[in-house]
CSV table of C-alpha atoms in Angstrom, one decimal:
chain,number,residue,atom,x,y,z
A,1,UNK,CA,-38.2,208.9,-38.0
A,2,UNK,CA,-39.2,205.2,-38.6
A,3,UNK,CA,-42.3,204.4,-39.4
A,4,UNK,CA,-45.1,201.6,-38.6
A,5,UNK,CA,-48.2,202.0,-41.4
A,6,UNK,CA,-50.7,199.9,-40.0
A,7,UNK,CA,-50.3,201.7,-36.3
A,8,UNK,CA,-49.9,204.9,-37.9
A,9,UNK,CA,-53.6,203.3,-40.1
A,10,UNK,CA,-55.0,202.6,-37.2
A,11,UNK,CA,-54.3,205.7,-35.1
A,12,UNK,CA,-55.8,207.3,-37.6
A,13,UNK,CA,-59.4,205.3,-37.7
A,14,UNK,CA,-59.3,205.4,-34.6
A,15,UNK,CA,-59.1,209.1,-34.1
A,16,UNK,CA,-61.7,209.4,-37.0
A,17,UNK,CA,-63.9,206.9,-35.4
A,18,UNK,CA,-64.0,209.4,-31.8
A,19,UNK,CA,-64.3,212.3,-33.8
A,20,UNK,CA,-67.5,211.1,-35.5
A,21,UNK,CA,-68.4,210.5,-31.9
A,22,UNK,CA,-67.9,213.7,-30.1
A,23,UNK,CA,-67.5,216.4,-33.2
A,24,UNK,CA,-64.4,218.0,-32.5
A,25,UNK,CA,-60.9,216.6,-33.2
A,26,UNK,CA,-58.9,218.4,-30.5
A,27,UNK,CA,-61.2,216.3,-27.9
A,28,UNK,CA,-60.8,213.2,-29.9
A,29,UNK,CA,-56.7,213.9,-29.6
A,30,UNK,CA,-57.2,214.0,-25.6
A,31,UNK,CA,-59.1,211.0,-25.9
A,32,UNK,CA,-57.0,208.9,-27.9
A,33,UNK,CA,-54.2,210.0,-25.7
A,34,UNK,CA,-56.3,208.8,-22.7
A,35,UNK,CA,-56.9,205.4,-24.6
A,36,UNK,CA,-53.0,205.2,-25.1
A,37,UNK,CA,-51.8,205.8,-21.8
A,38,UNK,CA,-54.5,203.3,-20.4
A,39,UNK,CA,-53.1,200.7,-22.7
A,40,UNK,CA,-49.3,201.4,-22.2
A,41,UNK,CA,-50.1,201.7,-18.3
A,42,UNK,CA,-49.5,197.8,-17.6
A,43,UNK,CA,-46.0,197.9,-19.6
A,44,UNK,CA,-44.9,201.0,-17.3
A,45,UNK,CA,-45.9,198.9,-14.2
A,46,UNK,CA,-43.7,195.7,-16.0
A,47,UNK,CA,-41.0,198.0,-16.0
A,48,UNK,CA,-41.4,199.4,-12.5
A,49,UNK,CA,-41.6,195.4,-11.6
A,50,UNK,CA,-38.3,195.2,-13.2
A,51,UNK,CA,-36.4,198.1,-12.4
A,52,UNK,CA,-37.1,197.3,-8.7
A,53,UNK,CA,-35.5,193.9,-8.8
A,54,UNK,CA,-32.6,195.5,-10.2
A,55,UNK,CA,-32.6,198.5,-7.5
A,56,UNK,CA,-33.1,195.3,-5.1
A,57,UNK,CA,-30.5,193.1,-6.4
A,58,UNK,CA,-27.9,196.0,-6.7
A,59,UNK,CA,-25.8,195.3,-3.0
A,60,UNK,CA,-25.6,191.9,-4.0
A,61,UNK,CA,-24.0,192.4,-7.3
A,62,UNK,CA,-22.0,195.1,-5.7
A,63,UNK,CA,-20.6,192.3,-3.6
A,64,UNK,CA,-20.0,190.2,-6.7
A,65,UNK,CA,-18.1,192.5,-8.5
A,66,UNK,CA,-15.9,193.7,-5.5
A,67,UNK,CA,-15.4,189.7,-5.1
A,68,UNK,CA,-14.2,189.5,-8.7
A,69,UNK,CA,-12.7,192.5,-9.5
A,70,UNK,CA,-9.6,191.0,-10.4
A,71,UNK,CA,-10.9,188.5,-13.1
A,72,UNK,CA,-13.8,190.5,-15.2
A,73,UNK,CA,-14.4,187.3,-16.8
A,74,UNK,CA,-15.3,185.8,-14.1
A,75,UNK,CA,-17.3,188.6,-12.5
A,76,UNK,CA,-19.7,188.6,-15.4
A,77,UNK,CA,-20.2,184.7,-14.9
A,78,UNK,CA,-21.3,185.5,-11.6
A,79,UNK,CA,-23.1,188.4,-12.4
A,80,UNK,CA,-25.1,186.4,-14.7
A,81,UNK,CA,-25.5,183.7,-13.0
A,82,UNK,CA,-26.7,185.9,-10.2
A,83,UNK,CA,-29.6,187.1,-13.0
A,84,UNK,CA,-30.5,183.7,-14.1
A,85,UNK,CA,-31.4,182.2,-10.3
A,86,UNK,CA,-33.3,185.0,-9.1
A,87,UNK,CA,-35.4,185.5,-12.3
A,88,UNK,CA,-34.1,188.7,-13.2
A,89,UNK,CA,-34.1,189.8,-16.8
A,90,UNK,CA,-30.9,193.2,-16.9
A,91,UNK,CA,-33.1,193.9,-19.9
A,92,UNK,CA,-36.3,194.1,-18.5
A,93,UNK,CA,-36.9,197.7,-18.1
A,94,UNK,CA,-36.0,198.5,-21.5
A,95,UNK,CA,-38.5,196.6,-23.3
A,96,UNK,CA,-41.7,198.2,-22.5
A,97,UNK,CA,-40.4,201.0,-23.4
A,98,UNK,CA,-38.9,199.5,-27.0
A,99,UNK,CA,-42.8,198.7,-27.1
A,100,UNK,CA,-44.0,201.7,-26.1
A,101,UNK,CA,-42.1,203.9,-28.8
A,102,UNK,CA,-43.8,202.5,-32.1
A,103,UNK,CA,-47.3,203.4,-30.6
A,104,UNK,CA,-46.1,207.0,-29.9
A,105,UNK,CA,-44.3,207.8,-33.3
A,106,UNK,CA,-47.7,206.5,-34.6
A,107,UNK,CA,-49.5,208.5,-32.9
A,108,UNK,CA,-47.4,211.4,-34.1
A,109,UNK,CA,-47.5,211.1,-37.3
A,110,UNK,CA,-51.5,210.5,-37.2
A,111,UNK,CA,-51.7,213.9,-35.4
A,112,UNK,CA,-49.6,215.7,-38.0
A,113,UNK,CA,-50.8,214.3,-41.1
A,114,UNK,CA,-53.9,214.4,-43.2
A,115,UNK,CA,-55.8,212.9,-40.9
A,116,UNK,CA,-56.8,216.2,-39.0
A,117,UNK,CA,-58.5,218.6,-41.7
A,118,UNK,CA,-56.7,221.7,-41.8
A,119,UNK,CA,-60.1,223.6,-40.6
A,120,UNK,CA,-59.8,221.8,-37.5
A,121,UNK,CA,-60.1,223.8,-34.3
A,122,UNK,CA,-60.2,223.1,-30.5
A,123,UNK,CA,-59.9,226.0,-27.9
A,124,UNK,CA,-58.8,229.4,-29.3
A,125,UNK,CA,-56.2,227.4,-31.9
A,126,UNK,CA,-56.1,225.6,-35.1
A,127,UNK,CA,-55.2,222.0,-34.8
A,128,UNK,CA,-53.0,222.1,-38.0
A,129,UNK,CA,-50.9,225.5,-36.4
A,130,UNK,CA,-48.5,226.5,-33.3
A,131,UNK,CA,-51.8,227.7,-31.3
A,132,UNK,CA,-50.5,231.3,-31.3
A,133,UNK,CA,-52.5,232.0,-27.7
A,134,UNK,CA,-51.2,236.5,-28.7
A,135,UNK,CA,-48.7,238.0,-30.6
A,136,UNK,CA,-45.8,240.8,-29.4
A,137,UNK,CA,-44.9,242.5,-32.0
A,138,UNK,CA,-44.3,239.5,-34.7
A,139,UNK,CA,-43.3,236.7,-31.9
A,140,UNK,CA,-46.0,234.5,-31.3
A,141,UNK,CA,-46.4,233.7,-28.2
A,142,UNK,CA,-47.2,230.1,-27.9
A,143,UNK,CA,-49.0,228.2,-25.0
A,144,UNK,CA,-49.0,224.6,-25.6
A,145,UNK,CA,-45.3,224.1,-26.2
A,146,UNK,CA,-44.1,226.6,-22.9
A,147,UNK,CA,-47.1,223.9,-20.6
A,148,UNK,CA,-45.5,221.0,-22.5
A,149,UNK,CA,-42.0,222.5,-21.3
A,150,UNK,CA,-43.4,222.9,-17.9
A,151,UNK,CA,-44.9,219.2,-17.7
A,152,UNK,CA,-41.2,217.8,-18.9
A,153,UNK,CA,-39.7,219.4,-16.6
A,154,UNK,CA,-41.8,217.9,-13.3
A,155,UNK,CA,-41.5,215.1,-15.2
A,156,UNK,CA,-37.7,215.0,-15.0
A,157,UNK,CA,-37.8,216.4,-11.2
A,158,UNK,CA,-39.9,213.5,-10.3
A,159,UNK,CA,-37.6,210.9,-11.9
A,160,UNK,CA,-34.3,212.9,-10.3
A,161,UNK,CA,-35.8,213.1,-7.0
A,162,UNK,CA,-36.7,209.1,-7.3
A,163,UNK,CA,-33.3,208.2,-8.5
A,164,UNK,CA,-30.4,206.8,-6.2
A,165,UNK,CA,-26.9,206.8,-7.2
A,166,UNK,CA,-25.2,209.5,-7.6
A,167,UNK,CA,-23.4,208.7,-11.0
A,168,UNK,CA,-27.3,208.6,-12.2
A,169,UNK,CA,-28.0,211.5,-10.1
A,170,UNK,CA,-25.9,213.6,-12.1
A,171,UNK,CA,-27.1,212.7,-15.1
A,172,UNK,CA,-31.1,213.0,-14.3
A,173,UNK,CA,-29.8,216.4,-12.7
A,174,UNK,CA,-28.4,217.4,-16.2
A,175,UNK,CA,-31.6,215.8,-17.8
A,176,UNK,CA,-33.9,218.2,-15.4
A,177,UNK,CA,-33.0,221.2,-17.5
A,178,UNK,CA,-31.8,220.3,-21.1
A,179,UNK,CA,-35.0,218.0,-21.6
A,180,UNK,CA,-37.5,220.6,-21.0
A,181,UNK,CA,-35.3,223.7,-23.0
A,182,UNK,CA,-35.0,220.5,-26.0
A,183,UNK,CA,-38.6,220.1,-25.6
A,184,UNK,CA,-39.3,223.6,-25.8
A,185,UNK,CA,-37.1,224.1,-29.2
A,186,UNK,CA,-38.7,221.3,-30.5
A,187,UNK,CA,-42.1,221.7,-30.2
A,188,UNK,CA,-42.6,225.7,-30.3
A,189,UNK,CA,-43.4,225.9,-34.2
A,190,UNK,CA,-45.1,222.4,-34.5
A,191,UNK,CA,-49.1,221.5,-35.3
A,192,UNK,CA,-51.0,222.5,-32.1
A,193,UNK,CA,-52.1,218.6,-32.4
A,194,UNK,CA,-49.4,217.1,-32.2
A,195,UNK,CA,-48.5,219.7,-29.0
A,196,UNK,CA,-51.5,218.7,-27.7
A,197,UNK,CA,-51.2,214.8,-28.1
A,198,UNK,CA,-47.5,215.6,-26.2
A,199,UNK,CA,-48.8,217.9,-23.2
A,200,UNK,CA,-51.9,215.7,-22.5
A,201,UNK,CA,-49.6,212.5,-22.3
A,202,UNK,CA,-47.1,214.1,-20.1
A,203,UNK,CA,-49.9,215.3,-17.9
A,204,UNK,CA,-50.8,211.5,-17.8
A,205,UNK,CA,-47.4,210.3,-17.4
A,206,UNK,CA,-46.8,212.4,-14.5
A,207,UNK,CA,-49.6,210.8,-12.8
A,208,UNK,CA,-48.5,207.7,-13.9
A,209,UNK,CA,-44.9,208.3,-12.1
A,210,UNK,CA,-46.8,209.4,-8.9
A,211,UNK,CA,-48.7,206.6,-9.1
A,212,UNK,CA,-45.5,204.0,-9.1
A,213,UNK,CA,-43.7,206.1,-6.5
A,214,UNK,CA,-46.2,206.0,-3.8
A,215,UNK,CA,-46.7,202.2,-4.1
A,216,UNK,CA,-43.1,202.2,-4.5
A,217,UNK,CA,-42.7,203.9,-1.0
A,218,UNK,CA,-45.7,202.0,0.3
A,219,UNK,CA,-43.9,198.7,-0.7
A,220,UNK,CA,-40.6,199.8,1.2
């Protein structure tokens, strides 16, 4: 996975820094994640911006590529040209998330590493272990990672449900399901930190999406 040291450095202080604060490194996870999610909030709303110019602009370059269907050359002149005079940037939703992707993996590897002692607890669960909320038999049963399946999945509900198109339908409908089971694979025998730093930032994200929706709907 690549790797940013000085985000990963100052993740890390910066986690320290709030533990010292409030004494317990699972709250200083939530807070960090909470300090994240406030910073990357502007970027999301960028992207919003630009995704609805796009969602805006679609009938007219619907109309530009039926009128130049014959000459693809030409139609991506147009097309372009179309971009360039009403200030729309194809790429625009993309980027904030090309940002937003060091700061996570940062964060990651902060919560996995050395950074958290491995005596570190928060709840009933060791920061540095799959929480292991009871046992049947020899499965552990694990909490975090089945909520953090749960929040994925409303996540990709509320991102089907706001999509229109039904080529991108299918595919967010496909998405609603394999994310969350992905998800749950993934994270079921991780570091209940790094669990943690994933549930509480889809729990924020969620709210993020409602957020954007309803001004979305309130905007027309």
């Amino acid at each position: 996975m690549f790797r940013i040291r000085i985000l990963e450095t100052i993740a890390v202080d910066v986690l320290k820094g709030i533990n010292g604060m409030v004494g317990n490194y699972g709250i200083a996870i939530i807070i960090v994640t909470i300090l994240m999610r406030a910073l990357i909030f502007p970027l999301t709303l960028k992207q919003e911006q630009s995704m609805k110019k796009m969602r805006d602009s679609q009938p007219e370059i619907d109309k530009i590529k039926e009128r130049y269907k014959d000459n693809p050359q030409k139609m991506n002149e147009e097309v372009m040209k179309f971009y360039r005079e009403n200030n729309i940037n194809p790429m625009g939703g993309c980027l904030p998330i090309l940002i937003q992707m060091p700061i996570f993996v940062a964060l990651y590897y902060a919560f996995s590493g050395s950074a958290i002692p491995n005596d570190a607890t928060f709840l009933w669960f060791n920061l540095k272990k799959p929480d292991e909320l009871f046992k049947i038999g020899s499965f552990a049963v694990n909490l975090l990672p089945i909520l953090n399946t749960g929040v994925t999945y409303i996540q990709q509900k509320i991102m089907s449900d706001a999509t229109k198109g039904q080529e991108t339908n299918n595919t967010m409908q496909s998405m609603l399901y394999t994310m969350p089971i992905m998800m749950l694979v993934l994270f079921y025998n991780m570091p209940s930190g790094v669990t943690l730093y994933y549930l509480v930032s889809g729990i924020l994200s969620v709210i993020q999406q409602h957020i954007i929706l309803k001004g979305r709907s309130n905007n027309g």
